[in-house]
XYZ file of C-alpha atoms in Angstrom:
648
model
C 207.806 75.763 81.102
C 208.541 78.685 78.759
C 206.567 81.805 79.790
C 205.542 82.411 76.143
C 203.690 79.081 76.074
C 201.144 80.160 78.721
C 197.604 81.150 77.731
C 197.411 84.940 77.676
C 193.958 86.535 77.890
C 193.375 89.910 76.279
C 191.303 92.198 78.516
C 191.414 95.448 76.562
C 187.601 95.315 76.413
C 187.472 95.320 80.212
C 189.777 98.346 80.333
C 187.501 100.164 77.863
C 184.462 99.251 79.960
C 186.170 100.507 83.113
C 187.001 103.840 81.500
C 183.416 104.205 80.220
C 181.951 103.332 83.633
C 184.294 105.815 85.334
C 183.254 108.590 82.946
C 179.564 107.885 83.535
C 180.091 107.877 87.288
C 181.829 111.246 87.015
C 178.886 112.589 85.006
C 176.474 111.274 87.631
C 178.352 113.074 90.358
C 179.013 116.283 88.419
C 175.933 116.977 86.295
C 173.222 116.126 88.835
C 171.140 113.834 86.601
C 167.377 113.392 86.743
C 166.711 111.117 89.708
C 163.635 109.302 88.523
C 162.126 106.176 90.073
C 164.598 103.936 88.197
C 167.683 106.082 88.758
C 168.808 103.931 91.705
C 169.166 100.915 89.401
C 171.371 102.671 86.868
C 173.498 104.367 89.531
C 173.850 101.135 91.516
C 174.600 99.266 88.302
C 177.518 101.572 87.475
C 179.013 101.208 90.963
C 178.724 97.406 90.826
C 180.092 97.398 87.256
C 183.268 99.206 88.307
C 183.799 96.723 91.147
C 183.095 93.756 88.862
C 185.480 94.982 86.149
C 188.297 95.463 88.659
C 187.762 91.913 89.957
C 187.610 90.592 86.376
C 190.886 92.299 85.513
C 192.506 90.818 88.627
C 191.236 87.344 87.622
C 192.678 87.697 84.135
C 195.933 89.031 85.552
C 196.287 85.945 87.789
C 195.361 83.641 84.896
C 198.002 85.318 82.746
C 200.661 85.049 85.472
C 199.904 81.894 87.482
C 203.485 81.328 88.629
C 203.553 84.740 90.284
C 200.044 85.256 91.693
C 198.026 82.028 91.762
C 196.623 80.825 95.068
C 193.843 78.274 94.840
C 191.625 79.726 97.572
C 192.188 83.367 96.723
C 191.575 82.699 93.053
C 188.328 80.838 93.774
C 187.325 83.759 96.027
C 187.930 86.167 93.147
C 185.746 84.071 90.838
C 182.968 83.869 93.420
C 182.998 87.616 94.152
C 182.800 88.400 90.443
C 179.861 86.033 89.928
C 177.972 87.638 92.820
C 178.701 91.129 91.457
C 177.615 90.047 87.984
C 174.343 88.801 89.428
C 173.889 92.282 90.943
C 174.546 93.834 87.516
C 171.927 91.599 85.909
C 169.459 92.509 88.675
C 170.002 96.230 88.033
C 169.502 95.794 84.269
C 166.494 93.542 84.790
C 164.871 95.984 87.226
C 165.780 99.070 85.187
C 164.150 97.765 82.026
C 161.026 96.419 83.706
C 160.418 99.283 86.152
C 160.211 101.714 83.206
C 156.566 100.622 83.055
C 154.150 101.969 85.663
C 152.268 98.672 85.391
C 155.421 96.717 86.239
C 156.073 98.969 89.232
C 152.721 97.887 90.618
C 153.949 94.293 90.190
C 157.338 95.008 91.742
C 157.043 92.352 94.470
C 156.258 89.657 91.918
C 159.277 90.674 89.817
C 161.577 90.625 92.839
C 160.346 87.125 93.690
C 160.902 86.004 90.108
C 164.429 87.386 90.076
C 165.106 85.871 93.476
C 164.151 82.491 92.017
C 166.464 83.042 89.035
C 169.235 84.047 91.437
C 168.761 80.836 93.405
C 169.169 78.822 90.184
C 172.214 80.934 89.246
C 173.887 80.506 92.676
C 173.043 76.778 92.712
C 174.832 76.454 89.372
C 177.811 78.354 90.781
C 178.006 75.985 93.771
C 177.841 72.937 91.514
C 180.542 74.323 89.232
C 182.793 75.157 92.178
C 182.301 71.684 93.667
C 183.139 70.098 90.314
C 186.074 72.470 89.801
C 184.865 73.322 86.307
C 185.323 77.109 86.425
C 189.027 76.885 85.670
C 191.646 74.288 84.996
C 195.404 74.026 84.666
C 196.373 73.068 81.166
C 199.803 72.432 79.774
C 199.814 75.964 78.435
C 198.399 77.712 81.532
C 195.116 78.429 83.379
C 191.952 78.005 81.302
C 189.035 80.207 82.550
C 186.916 79.872 79.401
C 184.232 77.815 81.178
C 183.932 80.526 83.824
C 183.383 83.167 81.112
C 180.869 80.974 79.298
C 178.879 80.391 82.489
C 178.200 84.010 83.299
C 177.787 84.897 79.611
C 174.998 82.327 79.480
C 173.405 83.916 82.556
C 173.520 87.272 80.756
C 171.751 85.775 77.724
C 168.995 84.356 79.954
C 168.511 87.780 81.578
C 168.397 89.507 78.160
C 165.771 87.066 76.846
C 163.587 87.530 79.955
C 163.848 91.330 79.685
C 162.907 91.219 76.012
C 159.938 88.950 76.676
C 158.771 91.092 79.635
C 158.884 94.234 77.487
C 157.176 92.492 74.578
C 154.300 91.324 76.796
C 153.968 94.854 78.202
C 154.242 96.650 74.856
C 151.244 98.968 75.351
C 152.410 100.220 78.741
C 155.921 101.399 77.901
C 157.014 104.552 76.091
C 157.916 104.208 72.425
C 161.539 105.254 73.025
C 161.935 102.495 75.631
C 160.360 99.936 73.317
C 162.674 100.908 70.459
C 165.730 100.808 72.729
C 164.835 97.302 73.943
C 164.057 95.760 70.537
C 167.291 97.159 69.079
C 169.680 96.709 72.003
C 168.608 93.334 73.430
C 169.216 91.330 70.208
C 172.596 93.067 69.860
C 173.331 92.226 73.490
C 172.463 88.537 72.935
C 174.665 88.377 69.827
C 177.491 90.049 71.734
C 177.272 87.520 74.569
C 177.093 84.586 72.142
C 180.197 85.891 70.395
C 181.992 86.087 73.762
C 181.050 82.466 74.527
C 182.091 81.168 71.110
C 185.299 83.178 70.748
C 186.858 82.742 74.188
C 188.496 79.396 73.338
C 190.007 80.628 70.098
C 190.876 84.299 70.648
C 191.267 84.364 74.464
C 189.725 87.846 74.573
C 187.466 88.935 77.433
C 185.256 91.951 76.742
C 182.235 91.260 78.961
C 182.288 94.775 80.452
C 181.271 96.063 77.035
C 178.082 93.987 77.280
C 176.693 95.728 80.361
C 178.371 99.137 80.816
C 176.942 100.500 77.505
C 173.448 99.490 78.738
C 173.821 101.830 81.708
C 175.437 104.476 79.496
C 172.475 104.370 77.103
C 170.025 104.667 79.981
C 171.927 107.668 81.305
C 171.992 109.442 77.932
C 168.319 108.798 77.163
C 166.692 109.396 80.518
C 169.045 110.922 83.076
C 171.668 113.083 81.377
C 171.698 116.746 82.242
C 174.486 118.353 80.225
C 175.623 121.923 80.724
C 174.718 124.453 78.075
C 177.980 125.056 76.228
C 177.482 128.825 75.849
C 175.811 129.983 79.054
C 177.488 127.317 81.188
C 174.163 126.748 82.925
C 172.407 123.508 83.738
C 168.726 123.060 82.974
C 165.751 122.729 85.299
C 166.465 119.051 85.977
C 169.837 119.965 87.396
C 168.088 122.472 89.638
C 165.564 119.845 90.735
C 168.342 117.413 91.554
C 170.311 119.975 93.571
C 167.354 121.355 95.531
C 165.825 117.945 96.248
C 169.191 116.746 97.517
C 170.036 119.659 99.810
C 166.839 121.426 100.842
C 166.293 120.976 104.561
C 169.809 119.549 104.947
C 172.040 122.434 103.921
C 171.382 126.164 104.060
C 171.485 127.912 100.697
C 169.947 130.895 98.972
C 168.312 131.369 95.595
C 168.053 134.248 93.128
C 165.283 134.038 90.530
C 166.279 136.165 87.516
C 163.831 136.984 84.732
C 165.438 138.926 81.872
C 162.955 141.060 79.932
C 164.068 141.827 76.393
C 162.488 144.251 73.922
C 160.537 143.099 70.898
C 162.764 140.624 68.991
C 161.540 141.867 65.589
C 163.069 145.270 66.263
C 166.569 143.781 66.145
C 166.403 142.530 62.581
C 169.614 140.644 61.778
C 171.094 141.298 65.230
C 168.849 138.880 67.134
C 171.951 136.949 68.241
C 172.933 139.987 70.308
C 170.061 139.189 72.656
C 171.402 135.722 73.384
C 174.948 137.007 73.726
C 173.687 139.417 76.371
C 172.472 136.436 78.427
C 175.820 134.686 77.865
C 177.775 137.706 79.102
C 175.558 137.926 82.197
C 176.133 134.236 82.991
C 179.879 134.618 82.565
C 179.972 137.585 84.928
C 177.798 135.863 87.537
C 180.017 132.756 87.407
C 182.990 134.912 88.396
C 181.320 136.024 91.646
C 182.692 134.521 94.840
C 181.552 132.559 96.853
C 180.548 130.203 94.121
C 177.242 130.744 92.338
C 175.690 127.986 90.197
C 173.418 129.075 87.361
C 170.433 127.041 86.116
C 168.531 128.015 82.982
C 164.847 127.146 83.516
C 163.385 128.994 80.513
C 164.672 130.949 77.526
C 165.309 134.138 79.500
C 164.908 132.884 83.067
C 167.717 131.772 85.309
C 167.977 130.597 88.889
C 171.226 131.189 90.714
C 171.946 128.943 93.694
C 174.187 130.666 96.232
C 175.885 128.212 98.568
C 176.522 130.275 101.692
C 175.187 129.892 105.219
C 175.673 133.505 106.320
C 173.020 136.120 105.530
C 175.518 138.965 105.135
C 177.532 136.955 102.595
C 174.291 136.244 100.767
C 173.483 139.979 100.616
C 176.982 140.662 99.290
C 176.586 138.056 96.538
C 173.143 139.210 95.385
C 174.313 142.824 95.309
C 177.149 141.700 93.060
C 174.660 139.880 90.820
C 172.506 143.006 90.788
C 175.570 144.986 89.713
C 176.069 142.585 86.794
C 172.430 142.995 85.730
C 172.518 146.779 86.071
C 175.693 146.845 83.998
C 174.007 144.785 81.289
C 170.973 147.062 81.492
C 173.147 150.146 80.998
C 174.532 148.715 77.772
C 172.109 150.317 75.324
C 173.116 148.082 72.403
C 170.608 145.556 73.749
C 168.335 147.281 76.286
C 166.873 144.962 78.917
C 164.928 145.051 82.150
C 165.031 142.377 84.803
C 163.173 141.029 87.807
C 165.453 139.544 90.459
C 163.893 137.849 93.480
C 166.352 136.576 96.095
C 165.929 134.768 99.371
C 166.548 131.690 101.441
C 165.383 128.271 100.262
C 163.467 127.478 103.426
C 163.480 123.824 104.556
C 159.669 123.956 104.624
C 159.653 124.290 100.823
C 160.516 120.560 100.811
C 160.902 120.020 97.041
C 162.425 121.754 94.016
C 158.982 122.272 92.485
C 157.670 124.014 95.580
C 160.874 126.065 95.847
C 160.573 127.360 92.290
C 156.863 128.071 92.733
C 157.718 130.214 95.758
C 160.031 132.539 93.834
C 157.754 132.633 90.799
C 154.846 133.527 93.092
C 156.722 136.600 94.318
C 157.887 137.554 90.817
C 154.254 137.742 89.631
C 153.914 140.990 91.599
C 156.096 142.636 88.959
C 154.682 140.769 85.954
C 153.099 143.688 84.088
C 155.600 146.393 85.014
C 158.053 147.762 82.465
C 160.951 148.526 84.788
C 163.581 146.488 86.581
C 163.008 145.190 90.090
C 165.341 143.884 92.782
C 163.611 142.283 95.730
C 164.789 140.346 98.787
C 162.144 138.098 100.301
C 160.729 138.565 103.776
C 159.214 135.987 106.167
C 155.761 137.416 105.407
C 156.253 136.522 101.711
C 156.858 132.946 102.689
C 153.760 132.865 104.896
C 151.628 134.245 102.051
C 153.045 131.722 99.610
C 152.441 128.776 101.937
C 148.822 129.840 102.255
C 148.505 130.165 98.463
C 150.195 126.807 97.959
C 147.834 125.157 100.463
C 144.899 126.820 98.701
C 146.055 125.480 95.317
C 146.551 121.958 96.707
C 143.127 122.064 98.377
C 141.440 123.295 95.196
C 143.087 120.534 93.176
C 141.843 117.962 95.671
C 138.329 119.437 95.591
C 138.285 119.214 91.804
C 139.605 115.656 91.774
C 137.063 114.446 94.332
C 134.170 116.549 92.976
C 132.047 115.862 96.034
C 129.078 118.225 95.615
C 128.684 118.305 99.410
C 132.364 119.026 100.070
C 132.531 120.768 103.454
C 135.636 122.705 102.471
C 133.498 124.858 100.173
C 131.479 127.040 102.542
C 128.569 129.089 101.198
C 127.746 132.457 102.709
C 125.142 134.858 101.341
C 124.402 138.583 101.442
C 120.744 139.698 101.396
C 119.638 142.162 98.696
C 117.183 144.922 99.665
C 114.170 145.682 97.451
C 113.496 149.432 97.328
C 109.921 148.876 96.097
C 108.789 146.427 98.818
C 111.076 147.638 101.587
C 112.299 144.162 102.526
C 114.803 141.511 101.439
C 113.637 139.469 98.451
C 116.914 137.967 97.189
C 120.461 137.158 98.194
C 123.835 136.681 96.558
C 125.720 133.456 97.379
C 129.326 134.128 98.343
C 131.927 131.399 98.640
C 134.513 130.811 101.330
C 137.188 128.118 101.320
C 137.827 126.245 104.547
C 141.541 125.695 105.047
C 142.005 123.920 108.344
C 140.521 126.272 110.944
C 140.606 129.297 108.618
C 138.010 130.594 106.165
C 139.638 132.035 103.038
C 137.834 134.908 101.297
C 136.946 134.674 97.583
C 139.272 137.500 96.542
C 142.130 135.295 97.836
C 141.251 131.922 96.312
C 139.050 132.670 93.259
C 141.985 133.985 91.131
C 143.937 130.839 92.031
C 140.936 128.664 91.125
C 140.547 130.427 87.780
C 144.248 130.131 86.970
C 144.430 126.445 87.958
C 141.195 125.471 86.178
C 139.444 124.396 89.388
C 136.817 127.169 89.390
C 134.143 125.047 87.695
C 134.257 122.442 90.478
C 133.752 125.240 93.039
C 130.781 126.615 91.102
C 129.157 123.183 90.854
C 129.505 122.609 94.609
C 128.136 126.073 95.438
C 125.243 125.563 93.014
C 124.381 122.229 94.612
C 124.397 123.712 98.112
C 122.306 126.703 97.035
C 119.788 124.380 95.358
C 119.466 122.435 98.612
C 118.891 125.672 100.541
C 116.271 126.873 98.060
C 114.309 123.633 98.484
C 114.442 124.149 102.266
C 113.502 127.860 102.133
C 110.802 127.535 99.485
C 108.230 125.916 101.747
C 108.277 128.484 104.549
C 109.803 131.744 103.279
C 108.865 134.393 100.753
C 111.792 135.247 98.495
C 112.530 135.634 94.796
C 115.916 134.017 94.222
C 119.489 133.390 95.273
C 122.188 134.355 92.779
C 125.482 132.572 92.136
C 128.640 133.951 90.542
C 129.736 132.130 87.382
C 133.179 132.854 85.950
C 133.729 134.074 82.416
C 135.677 130.917 81.543
C 132.817 128.713 82.651
C 130.038 130.496 80.791
C 132.249 130.470 77.680
C 132.705 126.684 77.827
C 130.642 124.527 75.490
C 129.494 122.173 78.278
C 128.484 124.922 80.723
C 124.735 124.653 80.065
C 124.612 120.872 80.523
C 126.833 120.805 83.634
C 124.831 123.497 85.446
C 121.396 122.228 84.460
C 122.319 118.671 85.465
C 122.741 119.859 89.066
C 119.651 122.094 89.086
C 117.413 119.344 87.706
C 118.230 117.087 90.648
C 115.984 119.271 92.796
C 112.263 120.020 92.656
C 111.796 123.799 92.648
C 111.055 126.617 90.239
C 114.215 127.179 88.192
C 113.671 130.954 88.351
C 114.789 130.772 92.008
C 118.356 130.402 90.698
C 120.116 133.394 89.184
C 123.601 133.620 87.725
C 125.930 136.596 87.982
C 128.513 137.096 85.243
C 131.070 139.859 84.832
C 131.532 142.047 81.774
C 134.691 140.114 80.921
C 132.528 137.053 80.187
C 131.333 138.788 77.050
C 134.886 139.113 75.780
C 136.280 135.692 76.705
C 134.301 133.883 73.998
C 131.310 136.034 73.178
C 129.572 133.620 70.810
C 129.767 130.598 73.128
C 128.903 132.656 76.222
C 125.880 134.157 74.476
C 124.699 130.720 73.338
C 124.947 129.275 76.867
C 123.226 132.294 78.397
C 120.367 132.081 75.906
C 119.904 128.364 76.620
C 119.893 128.945 80.387
C 117.503 131.887 80.003
C 115.073 129.690 78.057
C 115.275 127.207 80.943
C 114.037 129.995 83.243
C 117.276 131.326 84.758
C 117.677 135.072 85.246
C 121.134 136.662 84.630
C 122.804 139.584 86.420
C 125.594 141.556 84.769
C 127.952 141.936 87.739
C 130.479 144.734 88.362
C 129.084 146.932 85.608
C 131.296 149.985 85.119
C 134.634 148.212 85.662
C 134.905 146.686 82.180
C 134.692 147.863 78.616
C 131.225 146.851 77.490
C 129.285 149.094 75.169
C 125.570 149.738 75.686
C 124.862 147.860 72.469
C 126.652 144.694 73.571
C 125.093 144.770 77.046
C 121.604 145.187 75.624
C 122.121 142.336 73.191
C 123.134 140.017 76.039
C 120.387 137.949 77.735
C 120.764 139.703 81.104
C 117.843 141.149 83.090
C 119.617 142.903 85.947
C 122.484 145.374 85.689
C 124.541 145.351 88.872
C 126.485 148.614 89.199
C 129.911 148.331 90.790
C 130.515 150.252 94.005
C 133.424 152.222 92.502
C 130.988 153.793 90.023
C 128.700 154.702 92.927
C 131.502 156.308 94.942
C 132.782 158.330 91.980
C 129.283 159.556 91.111
C 128.674 160.930 94.602
C 131.895 163.003 94.466
C 131.879 163.988 90.785
C 129.000 165.845 89.076
C 130.025 164.631 85.629
C 130.027 161.016 86.790
C 126.685 161.690 88.488
C 125.218 162.820 85.164
C 126.587 159.696 83.445
C 125.235 157.433 86.191
C 121.779 159.046 86.010
C 121.719 158.708 82.222
C 122.761 155.015 82.306
C 120.100 154.143 84.875
C 117.428 155.855 82.771
C 118.530 154.074 79.582
C 118.615 150.651 81.218
C 115.235 151.042 82.918
C 113.684 152.367 79.727
C 114.822 149.187 77.971
C 113.346 146.873 80.606
C 116.424 146.147 82.722
C 116.383 145.916 86.517
C 119.072 148.007 88.236
C 120.971 147.050 91.367
C 123.813 148.823 93.139
C 126.284 147.118 95.460
C 128.715 148.345 98.107
C 126.329 150.686 99.948
C 127.900 151.253 103.350
C 126.421 154.476 104.761
C 123.239 156.562 104.761
C 124.520 159.046 102.191
C 125.206 156.285 99.672
C 121.811 154.725 100.429
C 119.975 158.029 99.954
C 121.818 158.692 96.686
C 120.976 155.200 95.382
C 117.267 155.602 96.132
C 117.120 159.072 94.584
C 118.722 157.819 91.373
C 116.088 155.107 91.085
C 117.907 151.836 91.728
C 115.491 148.923 92.125
C 117.687 146.941 94.522
C 120.454 147.843 96.966
C 123.141 145.570 98.356
C 125.713 146.509 100.971
C 126.939 146.366 104.545
C 124.561 149.141 105.603
C 121.659 146.757 105.026
C 123.179 143.348 105.774
C 126.593 141.686 105.930
C 127.355 138.274 104.438
C 126.353 135.407 106.719
C 126.202 131.608 106.397
C 123.615 130.629 103.787
C 121.247 129.033 106.278
C 120.994 132.397 108.128
C 119.098 133.937 105.204
C 115.953 132.639 106.918
C 116.013 135.593 109.305
C 116.028 138.098 106.427
C 113.229 136.604 104.307
C 109.608 137.039 105.388
C 107.776 133.900 106.405
C 104.942 132.799 104.167
C 101.419 133.317 105.448
C 99.777 129.885 105.070
C 96.354 130.994 106.362
């Protein structure tokens, strides 16, 4: 038979699909894409696609040259392998589309069972077709594999319809971009597959790879791509996450956190681009450093350099070279800059990219408000401090999420307050400790973290609840005036503060005046109007306010006197300065006189020796608080400081 009379299948579409799949695989391996929950399906799909396309090309090549390559058993094996691989491709697409929904992830087992059932039907059809020898046939003009192509094209259509229906029924639980991608791409996919089925007999063209490879390509572009910045040559934070998550704990590497501090942009006028070009020049110079340094841009002017060395001396050499680049850029006065550069090992205990970045940012905060450049190499003690802070933050988040008002991790201490007039202890200040395993963390360590993370209100509510319980217990047997609680400026400035605090207090049966709140001067500047409104409402309910740490802020006499506070609590630094400085002594004496004349109660804290105590009494303070009189103890120990009531 003349060779020109044989059927010749065109597989240019398969070649195009293979090239596209190869490019995507290269991008996966080179750009470190975002490895989300569904990443495994798209990555696995590309690998299977490449294998399937190669098998498909070999099938077409045999069909086009039967006299040279055809062997019945080998050819049937090729067909069977392709059909199995194609089923794997459909599974990856099916799972990728459906697992985009968090609801579907919860139903993952049911979806696997459903696909397993579909696979059984698919494989059963394959067995029947093989037994009937329908997948291919020898015709007078060559090998006809059109039925084979139609079979798996039909399977692709079934998968596309099921995916579309699953997304349609789950419309409210998928992101809009996913929904739009499905409603646009699935109908196109179905039309494409129908065209393949209908055209194979006439045109003898096979382009099935172009029905599934673009699906994975689209998924990569939309949800996983992490291209390099074309000017700086840096990857973004997702590239950093991918790298760190892959290698931390498995390979030793070091990190340099670089924060470039530029002058006021407005001062550059039309030369603002010079600022960006400065960053570009820095990146170029850092790239040239050997051993290799990889730059990641995590914010506009913040970069993280990953240094892949396992020797500490090499690491020091590299970071000194980077420092030289930064100092050189700093010396260029055309665009003056400062920088903060924090360098150190990415310890295996950091575990994740997020924790790793938090570690270096935690150290960089030490230099946050300084206007000079800083170069710092981390020490083991920095890591220990960070781990404690990280554990504190995680614990605080958990406390807020649980909001158990009896949470044992929030421990309440108290310090008695001495009454100069009666000569005994009539009040106490509640002080909070955080239990972290076997350790008790002091408030100066965890309160700033709680305020920054927005968990401070949960702590206050728990402390208030525990203090209320103690007041109910003390009230029957002991003579005391009140126990005070610190309330942060952010809380007292919040519109719901009054209702949240009163809701807890009203659970207990005692005189509301037993509770007192301490606020700092900063509370009056956070949101003065809202803070004043809440304080007035709480005062009307019977709660007495202290103005804490007076003398450390910027309050004027007028603003203080217009605030609904009854007690002015002088900070210890003001006391110490007044003892050593006559001018400060005159100011202190004058302030006490003015406050007392206007009906305020005065209290001084931080009294630690007899000289300070004598000075405080001579200046006329009503109450004294300090270690000389009593140290903080667990709240229940206040019983030994308060006088017992005489019931006879």
